[in-house]
PDB file of C-alpha atoms and ligand atoms in Angstrom:
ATOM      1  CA  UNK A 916      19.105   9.758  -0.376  1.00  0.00           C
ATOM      2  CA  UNK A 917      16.568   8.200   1.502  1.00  0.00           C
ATOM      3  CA  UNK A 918      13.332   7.350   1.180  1.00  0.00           C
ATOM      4  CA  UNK A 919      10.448   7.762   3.033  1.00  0.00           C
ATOM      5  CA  UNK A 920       9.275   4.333   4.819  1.00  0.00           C
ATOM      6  CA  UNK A 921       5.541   3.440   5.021  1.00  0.00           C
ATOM      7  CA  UNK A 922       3.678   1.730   7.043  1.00  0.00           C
ATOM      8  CA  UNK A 923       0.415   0.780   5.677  1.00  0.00           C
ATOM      9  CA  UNK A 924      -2.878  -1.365   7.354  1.00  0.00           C
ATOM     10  CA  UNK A 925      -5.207  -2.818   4.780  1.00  0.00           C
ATOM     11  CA  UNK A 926      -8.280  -3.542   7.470  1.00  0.00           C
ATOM     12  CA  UNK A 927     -10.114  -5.744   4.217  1.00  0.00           C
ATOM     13  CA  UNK A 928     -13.535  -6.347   5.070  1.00  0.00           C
ATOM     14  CA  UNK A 929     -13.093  -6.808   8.824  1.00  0.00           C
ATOM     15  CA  UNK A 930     -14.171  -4.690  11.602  1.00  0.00           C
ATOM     16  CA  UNK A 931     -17.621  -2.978  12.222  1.00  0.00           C
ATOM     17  CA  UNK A 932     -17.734   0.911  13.273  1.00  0.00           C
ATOM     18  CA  UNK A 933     -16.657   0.879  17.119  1.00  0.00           C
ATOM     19  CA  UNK A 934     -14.170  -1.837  16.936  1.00  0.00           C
ATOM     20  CA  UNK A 935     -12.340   0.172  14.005  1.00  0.00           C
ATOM     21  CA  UNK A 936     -12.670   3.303  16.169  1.00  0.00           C
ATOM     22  CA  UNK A 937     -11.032   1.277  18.720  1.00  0.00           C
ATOM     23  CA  UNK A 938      -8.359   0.118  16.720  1.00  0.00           C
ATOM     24  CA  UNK A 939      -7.328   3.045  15.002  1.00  0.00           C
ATOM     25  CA  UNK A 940      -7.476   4.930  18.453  1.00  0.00           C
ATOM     26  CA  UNK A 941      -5.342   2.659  19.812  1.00  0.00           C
ATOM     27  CA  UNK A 942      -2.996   3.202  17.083  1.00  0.00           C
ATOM     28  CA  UNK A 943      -2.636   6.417  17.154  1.00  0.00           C
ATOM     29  CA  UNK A 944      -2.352   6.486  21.262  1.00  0.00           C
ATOM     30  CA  UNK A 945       0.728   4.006  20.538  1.00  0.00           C
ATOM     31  CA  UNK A 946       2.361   5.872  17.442  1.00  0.00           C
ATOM     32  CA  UNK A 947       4.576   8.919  18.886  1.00  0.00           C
ATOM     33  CA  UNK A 948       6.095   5.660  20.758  1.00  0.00           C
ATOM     34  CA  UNK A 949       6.670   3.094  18.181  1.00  0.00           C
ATOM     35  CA  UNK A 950       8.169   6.131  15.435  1.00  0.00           C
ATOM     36  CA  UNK A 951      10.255   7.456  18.661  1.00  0.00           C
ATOM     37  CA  UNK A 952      10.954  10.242  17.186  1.00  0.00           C
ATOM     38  CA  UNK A 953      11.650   9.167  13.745  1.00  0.00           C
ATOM     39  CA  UNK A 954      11.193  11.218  11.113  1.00  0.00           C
ATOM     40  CA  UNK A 955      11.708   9.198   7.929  1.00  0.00           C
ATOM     41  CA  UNK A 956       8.444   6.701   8.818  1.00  0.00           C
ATOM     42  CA  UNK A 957       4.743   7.401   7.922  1.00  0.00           C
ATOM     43  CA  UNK A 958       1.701   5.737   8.738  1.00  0.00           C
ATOM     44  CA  UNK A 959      -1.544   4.649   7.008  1.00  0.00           C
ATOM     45  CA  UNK A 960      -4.853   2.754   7.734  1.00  0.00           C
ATOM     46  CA  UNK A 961      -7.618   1.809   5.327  1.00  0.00           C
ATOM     47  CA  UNK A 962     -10.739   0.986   7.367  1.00  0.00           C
ATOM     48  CA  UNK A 963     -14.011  -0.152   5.427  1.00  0.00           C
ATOM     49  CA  UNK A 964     -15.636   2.621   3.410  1.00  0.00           C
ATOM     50  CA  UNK A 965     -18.552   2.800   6.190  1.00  0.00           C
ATOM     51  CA  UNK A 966     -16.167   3.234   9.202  1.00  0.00           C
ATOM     52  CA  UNK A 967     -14.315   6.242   7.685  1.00  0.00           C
ATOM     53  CA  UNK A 968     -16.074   8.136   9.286  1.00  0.00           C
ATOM     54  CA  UNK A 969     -15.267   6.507  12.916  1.00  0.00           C
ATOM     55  CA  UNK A 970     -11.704   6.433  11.597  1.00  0.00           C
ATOM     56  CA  UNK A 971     -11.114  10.149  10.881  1.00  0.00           C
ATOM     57  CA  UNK A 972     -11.188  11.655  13.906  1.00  0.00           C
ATOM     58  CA  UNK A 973      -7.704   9.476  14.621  1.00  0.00           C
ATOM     59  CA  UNK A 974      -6.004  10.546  11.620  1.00  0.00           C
ATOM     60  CA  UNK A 975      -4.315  13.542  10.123  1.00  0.00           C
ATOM     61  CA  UNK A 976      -1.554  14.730   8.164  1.00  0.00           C
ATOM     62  CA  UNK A 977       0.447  15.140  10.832  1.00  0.00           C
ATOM     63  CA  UNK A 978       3.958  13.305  11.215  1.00  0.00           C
ATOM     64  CA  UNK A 979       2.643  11.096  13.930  1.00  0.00           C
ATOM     65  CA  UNK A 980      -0.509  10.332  12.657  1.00  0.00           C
ATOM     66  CA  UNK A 981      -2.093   7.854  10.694  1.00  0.00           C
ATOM     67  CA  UNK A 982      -3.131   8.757   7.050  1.00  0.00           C
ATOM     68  CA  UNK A 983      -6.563   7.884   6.332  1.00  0.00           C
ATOM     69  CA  UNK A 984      -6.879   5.448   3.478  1.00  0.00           C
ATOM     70  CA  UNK A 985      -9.207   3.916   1.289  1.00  0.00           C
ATOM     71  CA  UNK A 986      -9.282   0.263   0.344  1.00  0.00           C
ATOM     72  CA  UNK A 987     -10.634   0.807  -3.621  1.00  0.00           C
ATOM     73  CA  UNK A 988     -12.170   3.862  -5.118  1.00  0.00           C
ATOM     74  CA  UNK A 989     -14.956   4.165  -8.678  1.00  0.00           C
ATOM     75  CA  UNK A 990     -12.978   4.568 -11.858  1.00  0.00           C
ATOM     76  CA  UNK A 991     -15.559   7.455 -12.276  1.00  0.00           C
ATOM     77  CA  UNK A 992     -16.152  10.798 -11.106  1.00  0.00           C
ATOM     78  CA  UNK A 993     -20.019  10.634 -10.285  1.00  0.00           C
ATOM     79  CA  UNK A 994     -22.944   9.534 -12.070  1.00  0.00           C
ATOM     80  CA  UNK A 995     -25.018   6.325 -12.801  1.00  0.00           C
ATOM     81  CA  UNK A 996     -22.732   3.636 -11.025  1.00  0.00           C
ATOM     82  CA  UNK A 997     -24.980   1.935  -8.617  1.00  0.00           C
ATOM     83  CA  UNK A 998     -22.556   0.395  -5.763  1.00  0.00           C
ATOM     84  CA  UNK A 999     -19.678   2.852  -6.422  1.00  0.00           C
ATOM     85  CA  UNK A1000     -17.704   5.042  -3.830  1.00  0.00           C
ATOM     86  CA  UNK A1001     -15.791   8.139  -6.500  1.00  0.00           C
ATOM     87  CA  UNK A1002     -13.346  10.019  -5.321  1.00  0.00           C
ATOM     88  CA  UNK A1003     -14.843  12.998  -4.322  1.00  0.00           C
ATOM     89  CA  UNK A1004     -17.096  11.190  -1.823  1.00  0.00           C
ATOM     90  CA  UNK A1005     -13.701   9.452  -0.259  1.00  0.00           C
ATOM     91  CA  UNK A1006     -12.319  13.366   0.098  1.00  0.00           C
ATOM     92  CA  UNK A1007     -15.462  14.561   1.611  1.00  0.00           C
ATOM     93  CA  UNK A1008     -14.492  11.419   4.114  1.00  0.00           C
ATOM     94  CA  UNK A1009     -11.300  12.621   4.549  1.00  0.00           C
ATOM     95  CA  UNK A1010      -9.584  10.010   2.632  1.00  0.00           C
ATOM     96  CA  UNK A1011      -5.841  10.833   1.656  1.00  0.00           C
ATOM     97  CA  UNK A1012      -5.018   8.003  -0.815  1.00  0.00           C
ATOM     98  CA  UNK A1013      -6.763   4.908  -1.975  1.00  0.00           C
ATOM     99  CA  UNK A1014      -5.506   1.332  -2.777  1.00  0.00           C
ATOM    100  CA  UNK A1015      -5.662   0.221  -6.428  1.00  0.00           C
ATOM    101  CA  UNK A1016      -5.332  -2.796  -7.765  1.00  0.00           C
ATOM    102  CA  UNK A1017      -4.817  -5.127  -4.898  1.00  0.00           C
ATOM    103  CA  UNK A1018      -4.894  -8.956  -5.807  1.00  0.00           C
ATOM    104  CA  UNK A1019      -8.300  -9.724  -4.157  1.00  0.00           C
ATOM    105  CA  UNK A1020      -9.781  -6.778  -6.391  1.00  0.00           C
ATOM    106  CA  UNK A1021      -8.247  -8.421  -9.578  1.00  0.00           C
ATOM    107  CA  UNK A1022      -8.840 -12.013  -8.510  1.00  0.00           C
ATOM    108  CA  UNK A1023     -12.893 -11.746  -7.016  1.00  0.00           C
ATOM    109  CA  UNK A1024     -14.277  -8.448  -8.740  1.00  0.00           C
ATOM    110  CA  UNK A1025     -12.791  -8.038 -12.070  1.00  0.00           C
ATOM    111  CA  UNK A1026     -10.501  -5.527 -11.533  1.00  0.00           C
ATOM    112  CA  UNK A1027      -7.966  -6.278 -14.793  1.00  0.00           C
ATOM    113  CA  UNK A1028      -5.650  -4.083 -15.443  1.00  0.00           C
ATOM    114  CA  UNK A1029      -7.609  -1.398 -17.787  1.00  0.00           C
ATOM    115  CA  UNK A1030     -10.355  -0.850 -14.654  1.00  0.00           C
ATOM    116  CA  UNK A1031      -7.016  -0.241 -12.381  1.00  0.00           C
ATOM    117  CA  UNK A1032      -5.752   1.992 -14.189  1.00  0.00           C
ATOM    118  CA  UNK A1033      -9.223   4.061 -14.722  1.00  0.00           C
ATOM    119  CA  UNK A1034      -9.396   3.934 -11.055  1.00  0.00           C
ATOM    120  CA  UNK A1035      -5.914   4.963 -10.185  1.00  0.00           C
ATOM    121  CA  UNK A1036      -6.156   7.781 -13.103  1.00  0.00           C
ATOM    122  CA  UNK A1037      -9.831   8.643 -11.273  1.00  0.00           C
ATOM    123  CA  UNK A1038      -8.138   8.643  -7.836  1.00  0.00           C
ATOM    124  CA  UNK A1039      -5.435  11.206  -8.844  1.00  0.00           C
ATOM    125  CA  UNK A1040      -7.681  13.071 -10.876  1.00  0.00           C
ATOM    126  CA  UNK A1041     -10.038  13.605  -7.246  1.00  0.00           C
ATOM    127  CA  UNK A1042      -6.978  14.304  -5.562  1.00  0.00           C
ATOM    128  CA  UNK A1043      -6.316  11.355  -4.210  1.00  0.00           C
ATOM    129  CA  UNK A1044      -3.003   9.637  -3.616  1.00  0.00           C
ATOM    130  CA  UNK A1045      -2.914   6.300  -4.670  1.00  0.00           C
ATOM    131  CA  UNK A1046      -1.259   2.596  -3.472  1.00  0.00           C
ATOM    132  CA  UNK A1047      -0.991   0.603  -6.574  1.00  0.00           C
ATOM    133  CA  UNK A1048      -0.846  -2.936  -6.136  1.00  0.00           C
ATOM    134  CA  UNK A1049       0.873  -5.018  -8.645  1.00  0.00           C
ATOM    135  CA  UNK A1050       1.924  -8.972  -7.834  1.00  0.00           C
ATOM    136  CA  UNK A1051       2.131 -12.352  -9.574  1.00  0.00           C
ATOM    137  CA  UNK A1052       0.521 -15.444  -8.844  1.00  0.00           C
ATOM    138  CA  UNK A1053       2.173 -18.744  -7.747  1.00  0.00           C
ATOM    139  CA  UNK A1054       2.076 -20.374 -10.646  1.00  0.00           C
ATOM    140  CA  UNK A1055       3.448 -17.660 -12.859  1.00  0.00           C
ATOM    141  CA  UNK A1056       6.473 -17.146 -10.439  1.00  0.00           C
ATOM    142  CA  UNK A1057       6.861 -21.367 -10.974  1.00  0.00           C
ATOM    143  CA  UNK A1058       6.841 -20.435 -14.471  1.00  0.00           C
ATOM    144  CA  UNK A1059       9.962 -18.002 -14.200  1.00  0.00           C
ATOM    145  CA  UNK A1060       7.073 -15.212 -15.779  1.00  0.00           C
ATOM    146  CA  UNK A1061       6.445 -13.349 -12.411  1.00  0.00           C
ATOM    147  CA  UNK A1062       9.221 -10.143 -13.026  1.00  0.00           C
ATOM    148  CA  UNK A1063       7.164 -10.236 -16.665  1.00  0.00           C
ATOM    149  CA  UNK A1064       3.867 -10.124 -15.233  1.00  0.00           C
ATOM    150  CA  UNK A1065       4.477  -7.293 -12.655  1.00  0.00           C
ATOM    151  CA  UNK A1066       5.740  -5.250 -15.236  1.00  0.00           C
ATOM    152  CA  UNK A1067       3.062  -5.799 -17.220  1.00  0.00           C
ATOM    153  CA  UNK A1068       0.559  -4.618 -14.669  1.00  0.00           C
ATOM    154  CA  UNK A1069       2.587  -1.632 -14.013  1.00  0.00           C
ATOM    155  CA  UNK A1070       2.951  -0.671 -17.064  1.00  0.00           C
ATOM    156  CA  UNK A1071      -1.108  -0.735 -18.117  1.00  0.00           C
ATOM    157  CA  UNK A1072      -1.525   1.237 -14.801  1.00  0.00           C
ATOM    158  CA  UNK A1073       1.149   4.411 -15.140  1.00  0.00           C
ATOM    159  CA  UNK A1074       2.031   4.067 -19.015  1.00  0.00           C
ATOM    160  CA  UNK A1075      -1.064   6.292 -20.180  1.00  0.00           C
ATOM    161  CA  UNK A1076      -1.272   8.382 -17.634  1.00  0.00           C
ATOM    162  CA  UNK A1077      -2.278  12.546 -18.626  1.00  0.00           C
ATOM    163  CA  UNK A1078       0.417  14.992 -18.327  1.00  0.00           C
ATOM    164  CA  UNK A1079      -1.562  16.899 -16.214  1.00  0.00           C
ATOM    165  CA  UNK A1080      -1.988  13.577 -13.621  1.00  0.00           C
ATOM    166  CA  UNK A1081       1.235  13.568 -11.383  1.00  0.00           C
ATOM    167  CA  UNK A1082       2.823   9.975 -10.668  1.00  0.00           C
ATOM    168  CA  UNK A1083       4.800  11.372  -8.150  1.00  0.00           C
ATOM    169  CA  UNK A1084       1.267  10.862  -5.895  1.00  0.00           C
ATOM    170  CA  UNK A1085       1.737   6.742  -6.924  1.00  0.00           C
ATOM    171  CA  UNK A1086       3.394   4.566  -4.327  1.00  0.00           C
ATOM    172  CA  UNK A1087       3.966   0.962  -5.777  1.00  0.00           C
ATOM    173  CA  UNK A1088       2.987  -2.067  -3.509  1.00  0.00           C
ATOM    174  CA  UNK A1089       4.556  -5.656  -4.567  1.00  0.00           C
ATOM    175  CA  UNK A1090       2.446  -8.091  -3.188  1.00  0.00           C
ATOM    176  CA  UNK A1091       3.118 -11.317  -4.601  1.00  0.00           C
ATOM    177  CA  UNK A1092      -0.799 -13.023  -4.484  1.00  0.00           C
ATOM    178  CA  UNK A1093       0.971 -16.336  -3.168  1.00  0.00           C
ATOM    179  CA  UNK A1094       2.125 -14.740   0.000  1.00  0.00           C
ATOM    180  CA  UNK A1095      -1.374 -12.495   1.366  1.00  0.00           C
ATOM    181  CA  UNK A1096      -2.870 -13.900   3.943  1.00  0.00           C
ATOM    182  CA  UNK A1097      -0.958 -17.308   3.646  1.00  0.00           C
ATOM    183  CA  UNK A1098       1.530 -16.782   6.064  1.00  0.00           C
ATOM    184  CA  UNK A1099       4.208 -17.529   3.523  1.00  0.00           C
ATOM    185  CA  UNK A1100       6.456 -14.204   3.402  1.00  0.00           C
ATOM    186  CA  UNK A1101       8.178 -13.608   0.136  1.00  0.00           C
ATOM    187  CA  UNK A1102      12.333 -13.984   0.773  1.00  0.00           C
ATOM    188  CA  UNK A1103      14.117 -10.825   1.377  1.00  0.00           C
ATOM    189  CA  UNK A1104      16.358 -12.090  -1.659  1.00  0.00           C
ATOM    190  CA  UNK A1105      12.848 -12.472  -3.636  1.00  0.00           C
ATOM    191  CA  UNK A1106      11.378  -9.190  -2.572  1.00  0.00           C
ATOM    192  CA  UNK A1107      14.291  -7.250  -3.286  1.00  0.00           C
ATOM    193  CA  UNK A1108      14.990  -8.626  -6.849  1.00  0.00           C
ATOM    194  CA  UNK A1109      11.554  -7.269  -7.912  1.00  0.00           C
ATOM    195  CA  UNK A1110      12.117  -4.574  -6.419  1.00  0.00           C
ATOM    196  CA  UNK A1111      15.149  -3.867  -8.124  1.00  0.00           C
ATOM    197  CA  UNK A1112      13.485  -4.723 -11.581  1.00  0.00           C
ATOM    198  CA  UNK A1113      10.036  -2.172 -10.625  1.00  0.00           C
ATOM    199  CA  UNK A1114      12.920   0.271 -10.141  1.00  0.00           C
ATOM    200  CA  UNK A1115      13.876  -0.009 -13.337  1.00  0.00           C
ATOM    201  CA  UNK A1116      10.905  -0.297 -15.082  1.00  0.00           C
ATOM    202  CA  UNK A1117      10.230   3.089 -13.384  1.00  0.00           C
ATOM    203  CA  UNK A1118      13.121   4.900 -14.331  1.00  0.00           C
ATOM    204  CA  UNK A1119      12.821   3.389 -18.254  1.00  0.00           C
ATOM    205  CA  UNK A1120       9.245   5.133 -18.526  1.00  0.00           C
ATOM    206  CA  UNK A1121      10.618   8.324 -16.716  1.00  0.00           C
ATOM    207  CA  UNK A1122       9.486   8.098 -13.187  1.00  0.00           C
ATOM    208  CA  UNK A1123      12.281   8.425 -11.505  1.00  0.00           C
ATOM    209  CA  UNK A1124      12.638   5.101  -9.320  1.00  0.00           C
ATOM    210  CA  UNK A1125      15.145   5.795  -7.246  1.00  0.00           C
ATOM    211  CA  UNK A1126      13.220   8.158  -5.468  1.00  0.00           C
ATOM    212  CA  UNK A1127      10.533   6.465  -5.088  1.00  0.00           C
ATOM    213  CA  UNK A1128       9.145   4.625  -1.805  1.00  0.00           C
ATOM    214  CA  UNK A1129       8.580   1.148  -3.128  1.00  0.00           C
ATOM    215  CA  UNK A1130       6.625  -0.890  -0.342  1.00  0.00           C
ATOM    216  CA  UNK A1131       6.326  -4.987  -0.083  1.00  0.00           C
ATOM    217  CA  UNK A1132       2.845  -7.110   1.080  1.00  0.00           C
ATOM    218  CA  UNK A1133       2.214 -10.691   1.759  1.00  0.00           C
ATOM    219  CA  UNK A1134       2.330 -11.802   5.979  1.00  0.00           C
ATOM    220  CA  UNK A1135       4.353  -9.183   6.797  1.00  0.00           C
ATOM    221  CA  UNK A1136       4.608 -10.073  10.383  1.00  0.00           C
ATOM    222  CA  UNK A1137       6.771  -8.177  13.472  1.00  0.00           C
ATOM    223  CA  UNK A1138       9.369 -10.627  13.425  1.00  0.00           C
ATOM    224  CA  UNK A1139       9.879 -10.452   9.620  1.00  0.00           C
ATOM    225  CA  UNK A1140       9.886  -6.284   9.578  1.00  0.00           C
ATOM    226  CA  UNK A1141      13.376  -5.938   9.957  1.00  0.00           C
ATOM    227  CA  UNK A1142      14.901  -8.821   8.048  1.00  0.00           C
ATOM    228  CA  UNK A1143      13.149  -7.700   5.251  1.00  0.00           C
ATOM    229  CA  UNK A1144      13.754  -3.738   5.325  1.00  0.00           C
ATOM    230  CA  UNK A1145      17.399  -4.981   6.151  1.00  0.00           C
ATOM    231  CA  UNK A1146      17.486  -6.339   2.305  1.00  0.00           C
ATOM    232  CA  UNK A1147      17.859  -2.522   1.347  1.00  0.00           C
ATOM    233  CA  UNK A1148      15.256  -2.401  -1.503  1.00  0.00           C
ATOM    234  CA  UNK A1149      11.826  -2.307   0.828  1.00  0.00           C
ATOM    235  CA  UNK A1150      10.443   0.804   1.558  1.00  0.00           C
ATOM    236  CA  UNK A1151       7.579  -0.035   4.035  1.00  0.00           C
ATOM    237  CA  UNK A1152       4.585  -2.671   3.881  1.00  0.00           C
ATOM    238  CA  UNK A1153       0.959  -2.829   3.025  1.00  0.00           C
ATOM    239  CA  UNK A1154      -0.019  -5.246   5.996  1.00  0.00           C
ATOM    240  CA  UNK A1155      -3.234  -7.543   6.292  1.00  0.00           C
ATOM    241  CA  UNK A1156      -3.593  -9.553   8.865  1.00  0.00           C
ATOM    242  CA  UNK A1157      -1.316  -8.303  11.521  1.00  0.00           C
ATOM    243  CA  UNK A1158      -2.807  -4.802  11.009  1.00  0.00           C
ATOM    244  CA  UNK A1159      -5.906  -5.910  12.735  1.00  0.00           C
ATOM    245  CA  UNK A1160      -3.624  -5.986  15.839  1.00  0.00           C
ATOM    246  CA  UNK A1161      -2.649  -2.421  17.506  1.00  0.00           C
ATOM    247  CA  UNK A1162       0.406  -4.133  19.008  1.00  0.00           C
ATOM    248  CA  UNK A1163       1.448  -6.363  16.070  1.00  0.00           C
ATOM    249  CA  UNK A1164       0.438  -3.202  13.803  1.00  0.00           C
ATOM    250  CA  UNK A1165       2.908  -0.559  15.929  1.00  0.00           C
ATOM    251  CA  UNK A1166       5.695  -3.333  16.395  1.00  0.00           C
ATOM    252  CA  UNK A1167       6.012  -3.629  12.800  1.00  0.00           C
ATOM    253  CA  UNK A1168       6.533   0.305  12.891  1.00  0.00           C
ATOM    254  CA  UNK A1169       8.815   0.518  15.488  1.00  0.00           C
ATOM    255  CA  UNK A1170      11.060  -2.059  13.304  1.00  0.00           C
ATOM    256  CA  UNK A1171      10.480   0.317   9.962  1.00  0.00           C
ATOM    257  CA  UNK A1172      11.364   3.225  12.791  1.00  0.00           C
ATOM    258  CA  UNK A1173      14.955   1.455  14.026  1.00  0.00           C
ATOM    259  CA  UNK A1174      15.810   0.938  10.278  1.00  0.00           C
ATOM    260  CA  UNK A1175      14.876   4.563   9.207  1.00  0.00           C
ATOM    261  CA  UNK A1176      17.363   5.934  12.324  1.00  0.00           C
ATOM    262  CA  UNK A1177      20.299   3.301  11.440  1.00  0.00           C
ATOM    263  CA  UNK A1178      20.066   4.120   7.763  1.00  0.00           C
ATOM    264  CA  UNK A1179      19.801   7.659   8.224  1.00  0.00           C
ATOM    265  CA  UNK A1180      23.024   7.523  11.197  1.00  0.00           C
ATOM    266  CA  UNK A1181      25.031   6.057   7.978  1.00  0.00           C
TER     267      UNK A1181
HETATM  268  P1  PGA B1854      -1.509 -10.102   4.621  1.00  0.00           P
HETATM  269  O1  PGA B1854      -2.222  -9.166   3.535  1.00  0.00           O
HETATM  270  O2  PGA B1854      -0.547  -9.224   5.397  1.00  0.00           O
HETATM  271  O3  PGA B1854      -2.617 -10.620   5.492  1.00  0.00           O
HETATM  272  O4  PGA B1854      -0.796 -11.169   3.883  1.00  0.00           O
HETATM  273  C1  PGA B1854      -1.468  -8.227   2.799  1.00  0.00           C
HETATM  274  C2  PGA B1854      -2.355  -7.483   1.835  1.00  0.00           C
HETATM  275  O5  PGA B1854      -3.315  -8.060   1.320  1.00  0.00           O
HETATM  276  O6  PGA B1854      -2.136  -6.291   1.565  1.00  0.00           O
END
């Protein structure tokens, strides 16, 4: 069986309107190329909330186009929440799926684990799809605690979840917080073991991880793309800092596009 491969671009708080226009123009000019006719590869971009707007117009639902993502999402539907973006509002934007959960959220803003999994529950609820992010920190991983800790945070997120919420819309993200932005790229070896264990976890609480796209973050970079979809656990990326890039962006999907066509000519 395989799995759908996803390429996602977490634009963080970089880029005004135009040059995000720009960007995710030139991304979708370059993506019928870099897929080459690849069917098993999907693409995703999550501008700031105020350049959605400039953003939509170069996204769809189509196989070759980008998915229109949002970077966080309000734990709540609507009300008294000065500062907060709810789900309905990132529909009305045209907004797909958001990201929950990523590291910075946890690390700068107080996103622990019972606000991620309010906002993921919020986000499906709106009818979202969601990105959950779930990763340990250095010094847990020196500690030998880092498969603990992951399951840990995916467990608070998707353990509770309603019956009438489906998971199925949850992709997980691994994004161990020593590697974002640090240039320092998880091993394949690494990446793959907690993979491996998430897929586990999943199946143990009934959510069926073998089916399920699991994607890696932390400097996912061109010329690590392949090595690391090569370690046969890796679904796809959430990628920083070479997302910024159109070339560096569409070179890493052209390498998740050549693995999707050798694994699917096996
Ligand atoms: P990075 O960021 O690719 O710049 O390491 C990844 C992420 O934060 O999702």
């Amino acid at each position: 069986m395989s799995r759908t491969i996803w390429v996602l671009g977490n634009w963080k708080q970089n880029l005004l309107r135009e040059p995000s226009a720009s960007l995710a123009k030139a991304i979708a000019d370059g993506l019928p190329d870099a897929l080459g006719g690849s069917s098993g590869v999907r693409v995703g971009i999550a501008p700031t909330y105020l350049a959605l707007d400039s953003v939509a117009p170069h996204t769809g639902d189509g196989r070759a186009a980008p998915r229109l993502l949002a970077q966080d999402v309000g734990a709540q539907e609507a009300g008294a929440f000065t500062g907060e973006v709810g789900p309905a509002m990132l529909r009305e934007a045209r907004v797909q799926a958001a990201i929950v959960g990523h590291s910075e959220r946890r690390a700068h803003f107080g996103d622990h684990d019972q606000l991620v999994a309010a906002k993921l529950q919020a986000a499906l609820a709106g009818g979202l799809d969601v990105v959950l992010c779930v990763g340990e920190r250095l010094e847990q991983r020196d500690a030998g605690e880092h498969e603990a800790v992951v399951i840990s945070q995916l467990s608070a997120a998707l353990s509770g979840l309603a019956p009438e919420l489906d998971p199925g819309r949850v992709t997980v993200a691994y994004e161990p917080v020593w590697a974002i932005g640090t240039g320092r790229t998880a091993s394949p070896a690494q990446a793959s073991e907690m993979h491996a264990a998430i897929r586990r976890w999943l199946d143990t609480a009934g959510l069926q991880g073998a089916d399920r796209s699991l994607l890696y973050g932390g400097s996912v970079k061109p010329d690590n793309a392949a090595e690391l979809l090569a370690a046969g656990e890796i679904d796809g990326f959430l990628v920083g800092g070479a997302s910024l890039d159109a070339r560096s962006f569409l070179d890493i999907v052209t390498s998740a596009s050549n693995h999707a066509r050798s694994s699917q000519a096996r």
